[in-house]
GROMACS .gro file of C-alpha atoms in nm:
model
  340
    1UNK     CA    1  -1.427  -0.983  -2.207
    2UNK     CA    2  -1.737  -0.854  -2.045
    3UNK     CA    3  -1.818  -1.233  -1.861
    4UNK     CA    4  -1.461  -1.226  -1.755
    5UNK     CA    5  -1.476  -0.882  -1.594
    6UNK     CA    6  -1.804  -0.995  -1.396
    7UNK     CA    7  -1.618  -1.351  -1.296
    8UNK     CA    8  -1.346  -1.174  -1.119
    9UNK     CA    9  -1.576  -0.893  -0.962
   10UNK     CA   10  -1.778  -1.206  -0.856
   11UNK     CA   11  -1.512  -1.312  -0.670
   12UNK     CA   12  -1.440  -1.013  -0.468
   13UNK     CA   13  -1.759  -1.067  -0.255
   14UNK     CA   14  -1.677  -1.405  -0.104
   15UNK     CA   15  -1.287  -1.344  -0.047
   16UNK     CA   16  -1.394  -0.990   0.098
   17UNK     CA   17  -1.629  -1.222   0.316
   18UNK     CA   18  -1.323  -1.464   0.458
   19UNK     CA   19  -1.147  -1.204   0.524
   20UNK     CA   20  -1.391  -1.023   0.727
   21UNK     CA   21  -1.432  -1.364   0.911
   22UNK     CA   22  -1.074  -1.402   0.958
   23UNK     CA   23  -0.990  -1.034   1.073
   24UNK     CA   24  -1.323  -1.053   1.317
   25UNK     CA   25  -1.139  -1.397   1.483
   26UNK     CA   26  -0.812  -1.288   1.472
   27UNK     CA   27  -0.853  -0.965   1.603
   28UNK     CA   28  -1.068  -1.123   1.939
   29UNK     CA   29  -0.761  -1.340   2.021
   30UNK     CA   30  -0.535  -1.051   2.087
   31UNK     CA   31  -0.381  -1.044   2.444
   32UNK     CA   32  -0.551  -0.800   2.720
   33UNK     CA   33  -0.897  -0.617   2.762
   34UNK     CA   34  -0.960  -0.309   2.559
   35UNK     CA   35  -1.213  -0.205   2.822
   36UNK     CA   36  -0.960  -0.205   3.095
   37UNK     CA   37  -0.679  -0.058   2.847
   38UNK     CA   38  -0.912   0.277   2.848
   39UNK     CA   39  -0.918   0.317   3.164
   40UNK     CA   40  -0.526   0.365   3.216
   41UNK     CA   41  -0.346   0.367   3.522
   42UNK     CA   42  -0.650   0.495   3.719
   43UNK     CA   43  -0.843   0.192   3.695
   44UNK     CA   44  -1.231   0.183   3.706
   45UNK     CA   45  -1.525   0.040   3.919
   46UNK     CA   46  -1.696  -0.349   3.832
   47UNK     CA   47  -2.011  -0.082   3.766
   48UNK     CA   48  -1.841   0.103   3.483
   49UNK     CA   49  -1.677  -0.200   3.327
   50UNK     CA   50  -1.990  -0.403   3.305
   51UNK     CA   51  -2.169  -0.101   3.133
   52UNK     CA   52  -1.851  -0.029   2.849
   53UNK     CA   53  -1.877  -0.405   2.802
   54UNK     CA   54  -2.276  -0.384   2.765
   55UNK     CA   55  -2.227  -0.070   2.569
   56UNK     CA   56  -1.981  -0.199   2.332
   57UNK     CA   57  -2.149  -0.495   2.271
   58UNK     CA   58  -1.881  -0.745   2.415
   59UNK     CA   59  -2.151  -0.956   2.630
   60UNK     CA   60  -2.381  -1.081   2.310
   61UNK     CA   61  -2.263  -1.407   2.140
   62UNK     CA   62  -2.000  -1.393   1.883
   63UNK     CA   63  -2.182  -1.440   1.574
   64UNK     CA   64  -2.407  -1.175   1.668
   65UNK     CA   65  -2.098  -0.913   1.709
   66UNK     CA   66  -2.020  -1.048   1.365
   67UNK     CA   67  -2.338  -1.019   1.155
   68UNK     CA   68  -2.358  -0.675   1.342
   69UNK     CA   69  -2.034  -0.538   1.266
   70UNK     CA   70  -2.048  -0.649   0.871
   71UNK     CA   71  -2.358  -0.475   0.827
   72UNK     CA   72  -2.266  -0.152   0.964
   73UNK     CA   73  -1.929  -0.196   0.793
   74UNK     CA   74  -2.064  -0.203   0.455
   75UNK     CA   75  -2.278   0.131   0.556
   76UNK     CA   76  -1.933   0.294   0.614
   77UNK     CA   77  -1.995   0.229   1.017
   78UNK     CA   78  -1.630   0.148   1.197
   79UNK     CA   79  -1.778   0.230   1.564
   80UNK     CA   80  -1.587   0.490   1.745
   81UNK     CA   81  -1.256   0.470   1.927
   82UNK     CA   82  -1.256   0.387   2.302
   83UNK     CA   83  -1.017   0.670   2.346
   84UNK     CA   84  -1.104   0.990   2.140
   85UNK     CA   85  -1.461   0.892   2.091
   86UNK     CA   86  -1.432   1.015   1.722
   87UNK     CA   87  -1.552   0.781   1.454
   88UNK     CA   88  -1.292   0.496   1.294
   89UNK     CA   89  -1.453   0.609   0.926
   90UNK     CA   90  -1.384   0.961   0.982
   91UNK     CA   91  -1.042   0.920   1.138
   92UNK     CA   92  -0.940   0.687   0.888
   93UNK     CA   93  -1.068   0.887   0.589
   94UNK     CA   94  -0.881   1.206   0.728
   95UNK     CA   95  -0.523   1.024   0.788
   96UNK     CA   96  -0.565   0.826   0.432
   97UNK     CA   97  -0.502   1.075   0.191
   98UNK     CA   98  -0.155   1.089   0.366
   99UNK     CA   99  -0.079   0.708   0.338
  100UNK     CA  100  -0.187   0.743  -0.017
  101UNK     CA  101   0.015   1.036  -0.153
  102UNK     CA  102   0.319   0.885  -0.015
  103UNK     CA  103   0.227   0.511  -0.153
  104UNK     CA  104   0.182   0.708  -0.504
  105UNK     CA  105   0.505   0.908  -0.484
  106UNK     CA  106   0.687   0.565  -0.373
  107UNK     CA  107   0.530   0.369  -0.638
  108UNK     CA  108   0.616   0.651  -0.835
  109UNK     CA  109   0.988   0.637  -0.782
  110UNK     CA  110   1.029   0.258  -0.797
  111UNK     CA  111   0.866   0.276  -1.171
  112UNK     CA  112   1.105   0.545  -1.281
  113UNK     CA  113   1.455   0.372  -1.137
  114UNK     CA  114   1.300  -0.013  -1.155
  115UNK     CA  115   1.201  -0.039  -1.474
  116UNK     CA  116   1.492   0.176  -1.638
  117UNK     CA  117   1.740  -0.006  -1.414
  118UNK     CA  118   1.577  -0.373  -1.557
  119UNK     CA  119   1.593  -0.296  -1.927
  120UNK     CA  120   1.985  -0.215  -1.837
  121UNK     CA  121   2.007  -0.490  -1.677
  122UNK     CA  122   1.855  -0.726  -2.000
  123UNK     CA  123   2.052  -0.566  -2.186
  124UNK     CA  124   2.374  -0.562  -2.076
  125UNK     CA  125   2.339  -0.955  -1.944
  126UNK     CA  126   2.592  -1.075  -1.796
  127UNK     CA  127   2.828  -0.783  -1.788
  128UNK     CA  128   2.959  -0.533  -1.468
  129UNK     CA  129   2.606  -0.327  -1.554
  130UNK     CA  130   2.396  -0.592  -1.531
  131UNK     CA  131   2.610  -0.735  -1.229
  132UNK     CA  132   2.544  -0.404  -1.043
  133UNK     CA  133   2.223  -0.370  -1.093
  134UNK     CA  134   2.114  -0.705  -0.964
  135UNK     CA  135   2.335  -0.688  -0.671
  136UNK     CA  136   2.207  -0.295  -0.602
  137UNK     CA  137   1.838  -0.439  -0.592
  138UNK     CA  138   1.930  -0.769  -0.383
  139UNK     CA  139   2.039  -0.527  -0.143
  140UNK     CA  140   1.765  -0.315  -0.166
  141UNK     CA  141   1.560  -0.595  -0.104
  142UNK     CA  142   1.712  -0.770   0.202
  143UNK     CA  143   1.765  -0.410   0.378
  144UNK     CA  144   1.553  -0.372   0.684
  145UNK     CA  145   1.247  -0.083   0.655
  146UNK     CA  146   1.333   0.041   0.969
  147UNK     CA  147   1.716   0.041   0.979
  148UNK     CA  148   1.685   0.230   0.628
  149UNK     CA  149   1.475   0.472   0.743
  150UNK     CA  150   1.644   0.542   1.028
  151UNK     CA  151   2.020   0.539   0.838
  152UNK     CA  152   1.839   0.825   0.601
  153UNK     CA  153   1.698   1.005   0.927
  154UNK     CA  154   2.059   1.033   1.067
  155UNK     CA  155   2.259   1.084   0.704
  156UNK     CA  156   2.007   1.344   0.528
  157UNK     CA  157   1.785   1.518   0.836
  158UNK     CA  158   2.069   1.493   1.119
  159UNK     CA  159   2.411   1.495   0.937
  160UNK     CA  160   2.375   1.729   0.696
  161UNK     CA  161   2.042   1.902   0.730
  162UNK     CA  162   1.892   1.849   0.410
  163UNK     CA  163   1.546   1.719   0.521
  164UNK     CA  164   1.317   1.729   0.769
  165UNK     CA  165   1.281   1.448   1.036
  166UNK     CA  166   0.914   1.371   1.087
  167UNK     CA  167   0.551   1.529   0.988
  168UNK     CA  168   0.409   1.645   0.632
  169UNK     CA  169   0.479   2.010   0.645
  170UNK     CA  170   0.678   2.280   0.839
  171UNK     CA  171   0.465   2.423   1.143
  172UNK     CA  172   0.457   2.797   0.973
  173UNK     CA  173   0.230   2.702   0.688
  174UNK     CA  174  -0.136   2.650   0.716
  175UNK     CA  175  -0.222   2.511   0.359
  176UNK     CA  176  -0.639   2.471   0.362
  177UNK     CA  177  -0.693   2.080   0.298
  178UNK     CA  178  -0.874   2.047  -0.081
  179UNK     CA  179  -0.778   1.695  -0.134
  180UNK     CA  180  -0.578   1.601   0.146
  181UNK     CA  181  -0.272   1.547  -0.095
  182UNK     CA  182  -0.023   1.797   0.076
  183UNK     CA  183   0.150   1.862  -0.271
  184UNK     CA  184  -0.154   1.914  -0.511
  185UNK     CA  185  -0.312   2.155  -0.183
  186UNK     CA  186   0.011   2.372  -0.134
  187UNK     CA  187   0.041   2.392  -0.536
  188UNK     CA  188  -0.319   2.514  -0.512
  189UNK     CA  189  -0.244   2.755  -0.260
  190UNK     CA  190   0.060   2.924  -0.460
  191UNK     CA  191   0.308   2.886  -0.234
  192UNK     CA  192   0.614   2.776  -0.310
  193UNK     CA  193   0.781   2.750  -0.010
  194UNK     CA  194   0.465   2.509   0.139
  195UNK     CA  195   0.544   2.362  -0.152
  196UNK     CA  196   0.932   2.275  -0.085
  197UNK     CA  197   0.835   2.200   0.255
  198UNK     CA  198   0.587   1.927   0.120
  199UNK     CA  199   0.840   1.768  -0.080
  200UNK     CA  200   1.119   1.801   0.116
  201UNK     CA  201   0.897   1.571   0.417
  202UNK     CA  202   0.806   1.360   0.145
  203UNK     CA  203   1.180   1.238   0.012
  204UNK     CA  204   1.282   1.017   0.274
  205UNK     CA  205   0.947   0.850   0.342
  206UNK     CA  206   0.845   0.776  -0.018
  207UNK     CA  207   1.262   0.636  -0.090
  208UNK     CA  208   1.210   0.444   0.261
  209UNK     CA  209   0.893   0.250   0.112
  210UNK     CA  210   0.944   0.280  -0.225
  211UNK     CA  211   1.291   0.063  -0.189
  212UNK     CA  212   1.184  -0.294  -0.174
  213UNK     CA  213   0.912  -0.261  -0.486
  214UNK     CA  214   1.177  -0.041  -0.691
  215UNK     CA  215   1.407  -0.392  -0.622
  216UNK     CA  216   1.181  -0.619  -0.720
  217UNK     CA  217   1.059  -0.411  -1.009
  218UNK     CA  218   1.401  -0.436  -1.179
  219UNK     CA  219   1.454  -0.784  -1.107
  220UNK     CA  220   1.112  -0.853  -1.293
  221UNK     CA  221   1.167  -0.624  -1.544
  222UNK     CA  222   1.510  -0.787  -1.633
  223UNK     CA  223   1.378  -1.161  -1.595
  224UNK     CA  224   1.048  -1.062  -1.820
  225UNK     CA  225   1.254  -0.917  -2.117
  226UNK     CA  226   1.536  -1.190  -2.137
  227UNK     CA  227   1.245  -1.455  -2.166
  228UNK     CA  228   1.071  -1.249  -2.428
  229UNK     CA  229   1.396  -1.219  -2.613
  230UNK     CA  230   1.379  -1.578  -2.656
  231UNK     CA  231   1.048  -1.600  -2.820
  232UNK     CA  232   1.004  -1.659  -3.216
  233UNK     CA  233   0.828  -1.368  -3.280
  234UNK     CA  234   1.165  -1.132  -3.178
  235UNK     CA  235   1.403  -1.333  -3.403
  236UNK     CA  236   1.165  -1.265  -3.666
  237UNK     CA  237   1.183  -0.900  -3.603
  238UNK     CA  238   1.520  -0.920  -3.634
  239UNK     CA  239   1.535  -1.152  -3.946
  240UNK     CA  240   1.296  -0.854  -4.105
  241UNK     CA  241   1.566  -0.664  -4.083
  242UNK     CA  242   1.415  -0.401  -3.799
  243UNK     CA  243   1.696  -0.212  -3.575
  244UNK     CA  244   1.745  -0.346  -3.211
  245UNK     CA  245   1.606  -0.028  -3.064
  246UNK     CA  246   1.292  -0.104  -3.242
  247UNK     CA  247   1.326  -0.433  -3.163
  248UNK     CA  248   1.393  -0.358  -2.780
  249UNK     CA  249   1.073  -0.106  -2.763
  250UNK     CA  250   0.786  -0.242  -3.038
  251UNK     CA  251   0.839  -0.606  -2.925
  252UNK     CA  252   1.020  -0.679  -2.654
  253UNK     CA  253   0.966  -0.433  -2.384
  254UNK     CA  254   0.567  -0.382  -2.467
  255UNK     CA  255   0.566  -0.785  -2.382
  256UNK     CA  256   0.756  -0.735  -2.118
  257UNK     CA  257   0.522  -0.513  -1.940
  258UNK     CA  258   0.232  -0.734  -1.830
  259UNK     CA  259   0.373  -0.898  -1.558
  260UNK     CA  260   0.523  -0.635  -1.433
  261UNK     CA  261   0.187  -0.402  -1.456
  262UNK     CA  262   0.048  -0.742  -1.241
  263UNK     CA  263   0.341  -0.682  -0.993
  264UNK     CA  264   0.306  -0.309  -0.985
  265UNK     CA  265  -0.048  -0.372  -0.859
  266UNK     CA  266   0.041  -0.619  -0.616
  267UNK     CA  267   0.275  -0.405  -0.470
  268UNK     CA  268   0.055  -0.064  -0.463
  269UNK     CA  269  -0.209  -0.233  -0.303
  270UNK     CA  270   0.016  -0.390  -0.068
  271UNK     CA  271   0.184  -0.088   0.022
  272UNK     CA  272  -0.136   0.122   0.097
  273UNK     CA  273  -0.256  -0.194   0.317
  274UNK     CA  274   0.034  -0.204   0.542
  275UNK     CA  275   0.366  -0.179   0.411
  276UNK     CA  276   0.354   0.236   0.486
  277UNK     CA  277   0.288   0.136   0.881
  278UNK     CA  278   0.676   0.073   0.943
  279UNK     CA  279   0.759   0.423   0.741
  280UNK     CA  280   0.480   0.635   0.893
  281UNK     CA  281   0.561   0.527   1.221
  282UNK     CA  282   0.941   0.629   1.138
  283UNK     CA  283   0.888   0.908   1.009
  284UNK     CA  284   0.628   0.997   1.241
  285UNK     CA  285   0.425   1.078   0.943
  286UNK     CA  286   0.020   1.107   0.967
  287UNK     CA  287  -0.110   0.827   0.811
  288UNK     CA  288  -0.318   0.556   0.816
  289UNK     CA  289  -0.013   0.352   0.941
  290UNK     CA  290   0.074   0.606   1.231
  291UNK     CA  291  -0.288   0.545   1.297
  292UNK     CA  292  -0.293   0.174   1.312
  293UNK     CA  293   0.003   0.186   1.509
  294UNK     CA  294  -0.108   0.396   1.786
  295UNK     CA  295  -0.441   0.217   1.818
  296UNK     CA  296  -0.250  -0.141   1.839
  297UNK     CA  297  -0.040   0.033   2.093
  298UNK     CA  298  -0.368   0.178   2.300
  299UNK     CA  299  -0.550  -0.175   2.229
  300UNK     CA  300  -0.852  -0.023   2.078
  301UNK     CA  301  -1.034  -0.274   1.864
  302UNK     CA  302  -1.281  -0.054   1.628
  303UNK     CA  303  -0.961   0.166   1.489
  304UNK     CA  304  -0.754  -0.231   1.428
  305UNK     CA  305  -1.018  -0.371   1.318
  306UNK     CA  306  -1.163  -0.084   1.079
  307UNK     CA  307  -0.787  -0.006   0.919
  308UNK     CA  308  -0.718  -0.420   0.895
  309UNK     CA  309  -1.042  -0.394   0.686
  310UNK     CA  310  -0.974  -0.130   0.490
  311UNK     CA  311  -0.673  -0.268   0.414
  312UNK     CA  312  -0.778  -0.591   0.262
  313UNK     CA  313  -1.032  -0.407   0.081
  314UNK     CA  314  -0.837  -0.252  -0.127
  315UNK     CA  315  -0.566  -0.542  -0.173
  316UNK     CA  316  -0.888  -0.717  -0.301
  317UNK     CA  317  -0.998  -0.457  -0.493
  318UNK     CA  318  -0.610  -0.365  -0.655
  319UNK     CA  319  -0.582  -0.728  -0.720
  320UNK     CA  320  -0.948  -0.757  -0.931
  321UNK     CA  321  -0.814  -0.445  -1.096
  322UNK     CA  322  -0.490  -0.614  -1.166
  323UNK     CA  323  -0.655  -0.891  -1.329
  324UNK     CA  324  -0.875  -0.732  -1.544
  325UNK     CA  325  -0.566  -0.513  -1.699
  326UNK     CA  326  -0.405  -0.833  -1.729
  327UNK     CA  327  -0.655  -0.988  -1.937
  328UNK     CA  328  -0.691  -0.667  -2.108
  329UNK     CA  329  -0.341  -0.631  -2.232
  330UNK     CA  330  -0.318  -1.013  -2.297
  331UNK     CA  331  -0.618  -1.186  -2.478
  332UNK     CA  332  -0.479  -1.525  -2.385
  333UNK     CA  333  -0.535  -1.485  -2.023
  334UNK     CA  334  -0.973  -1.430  -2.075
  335UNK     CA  335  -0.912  -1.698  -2.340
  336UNK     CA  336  -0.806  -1.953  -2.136
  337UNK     CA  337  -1.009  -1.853  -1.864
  338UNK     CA  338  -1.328  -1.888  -2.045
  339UNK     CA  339  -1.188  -2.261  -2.217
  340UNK     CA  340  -1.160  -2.354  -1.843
   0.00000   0.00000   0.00000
């Protein structure tokens, strides 16, 4: 177990490697010039452009840009952002407890209906319940992020009044930032009503992003258990003489788990990566996303380029994770992996 765990950490370096590579090229091909983008409307002189370009490093080769920007990367150095002058690291670590309280809460959600609505599903095969819920989470699926959000914007915030439109909190409540979570820091403060206003921004976001994983999650859930119903080891169960409900829960559904625990994985880490930037921007809520998409918007390389690398690094990171649960809950998996 313990070679396996250091073969798939292993791995992480190189693949966090191409992916520096490919976010460095990609991000250089983008249309325009990020030092003329800062200076607006108003222009500026040859004199000033040649020294940004000089001072962000722009005139040495390509390779040296690079090598220079991986090694300050690693020592938590983003550069600063052409516009506000603040550091990338800082701005990005203030905005991502945001992105990942409403990834959690979304995550959250799909787990509680997904799962649930997948067992039903199994269960009741091929009858109106199992009908529904497949054709509730194809649905779910194909539905646009941003024609969702905005259908739940006019509905629950416009129609009736129920929730909020954009932001984290109501204006009136200064809750003092402990962990950057909004809900844990206005249950520490005591305050109920920060409190309700917390959740109440939260609802429409976290159902927004939480939608397409909650479909899939069911869909996987359902497939997973009717091919473990099929395996030996479940008619023997039943030959034994055990109920279905203990059939259903001691065998089938603990097997059924460990793809979905891979999927669950895949999706959290691709939600915190980028999935949230559709919802944030939305919901104008103050994320890493909102982030991302103001500085694509303003052109400013360091913020892209330090979120895009974030990003990945946690996809990677997730996705080791992912695979080391995996081989956890199913010996087979570092069993075959060592045989190969």
């Amino acid at each position: 177990m313990f070679s396996f765990i250091l073969k798939r950490l292993a791995l992480v370096i190189p693949t966090f490697l191409g992916i520096t590579v490919l976010v460095f090229g990609l991000i250089r091909l983008l249309p325009g010039d990020p030092v003329e983008a800062m200076s607006g409307e108003r222009g500026m002189t040859q004199e000033r452009y040649t020294r940004l370009i000089h001072e962000f490093g722009l005139d040495r080769p390509i390779y040296v840009q690079y090598g220079e920007y991986v090694w300050k990367a690693v020592h938590g150095d983003l550069g600063q952002s052409t516009i506000t002058h603040e550091s990338v690291f800082q701005e990005f670590t203030s905005r991502f407890p945001a992105t990942l309280e409403l990834s959690i809460v979304a995550m959250l959600l799909a787990l509680c209906i997904g799962i649930p609505a997948g067992i039903l599903a199994a269960m009741k095969r091929n009858t109106v319940a199992d009908y529904a819920v497949m054709g509730a989470s194809l649905t779910g699926y194909s539905m646009p992020i941003f024609w969702w959000g905005l259908l739940l914007i006019l509905t629950f915030s416009v129609g009736l009044g129920w929730t909020p439109v954009s932001g984290r909190i109501a204006i009136e409540y200064d809750i003092p930032s402990v962990t950057g979570l909004m809900l844990i820091d206005s249950l520490l403060s005591s305050d109920a009503g920060a409190f309700k206003s917390a959740l109440s921004h939260l609802i429409l976001p976290a159902i927004v992003l939480g939608t397409i994983p909650l479909a899939v999650i069911a869909r996987m859930t359902r497939s997973s258990m009717l091919e473990v119903l099929r395996e030996d080891y479940v008619r023997t169960a039943r030959a034994k003489g055990l109920s279905e409900r203990q059939v259903m829960t001691r065998h089938v559904l603990r097997n059924s788990l460990i793809p979905i625990i891979t999927l669950f994985g895949l999706d959290f880490g691709a939600t915190i990566a980028g999935t949230a930037l559709i919802t944030e921007f939305i919901f104008s809520y103050q994320g890493v996303g909102l982030y991302a998409a103001e500085s694509i918007a303003k052109l400013e390389l360091p913020p892209i380029m330090g979120v895009t690398l974030y990003g990945a690094f946690f996809v990677v990171a997730i996705n080791a994770l992912v695979d080391i649960a995996y081989a956890y809950l199913d010996p087979r998996v570092r069993l075959g992996s060592a045989a190969a």
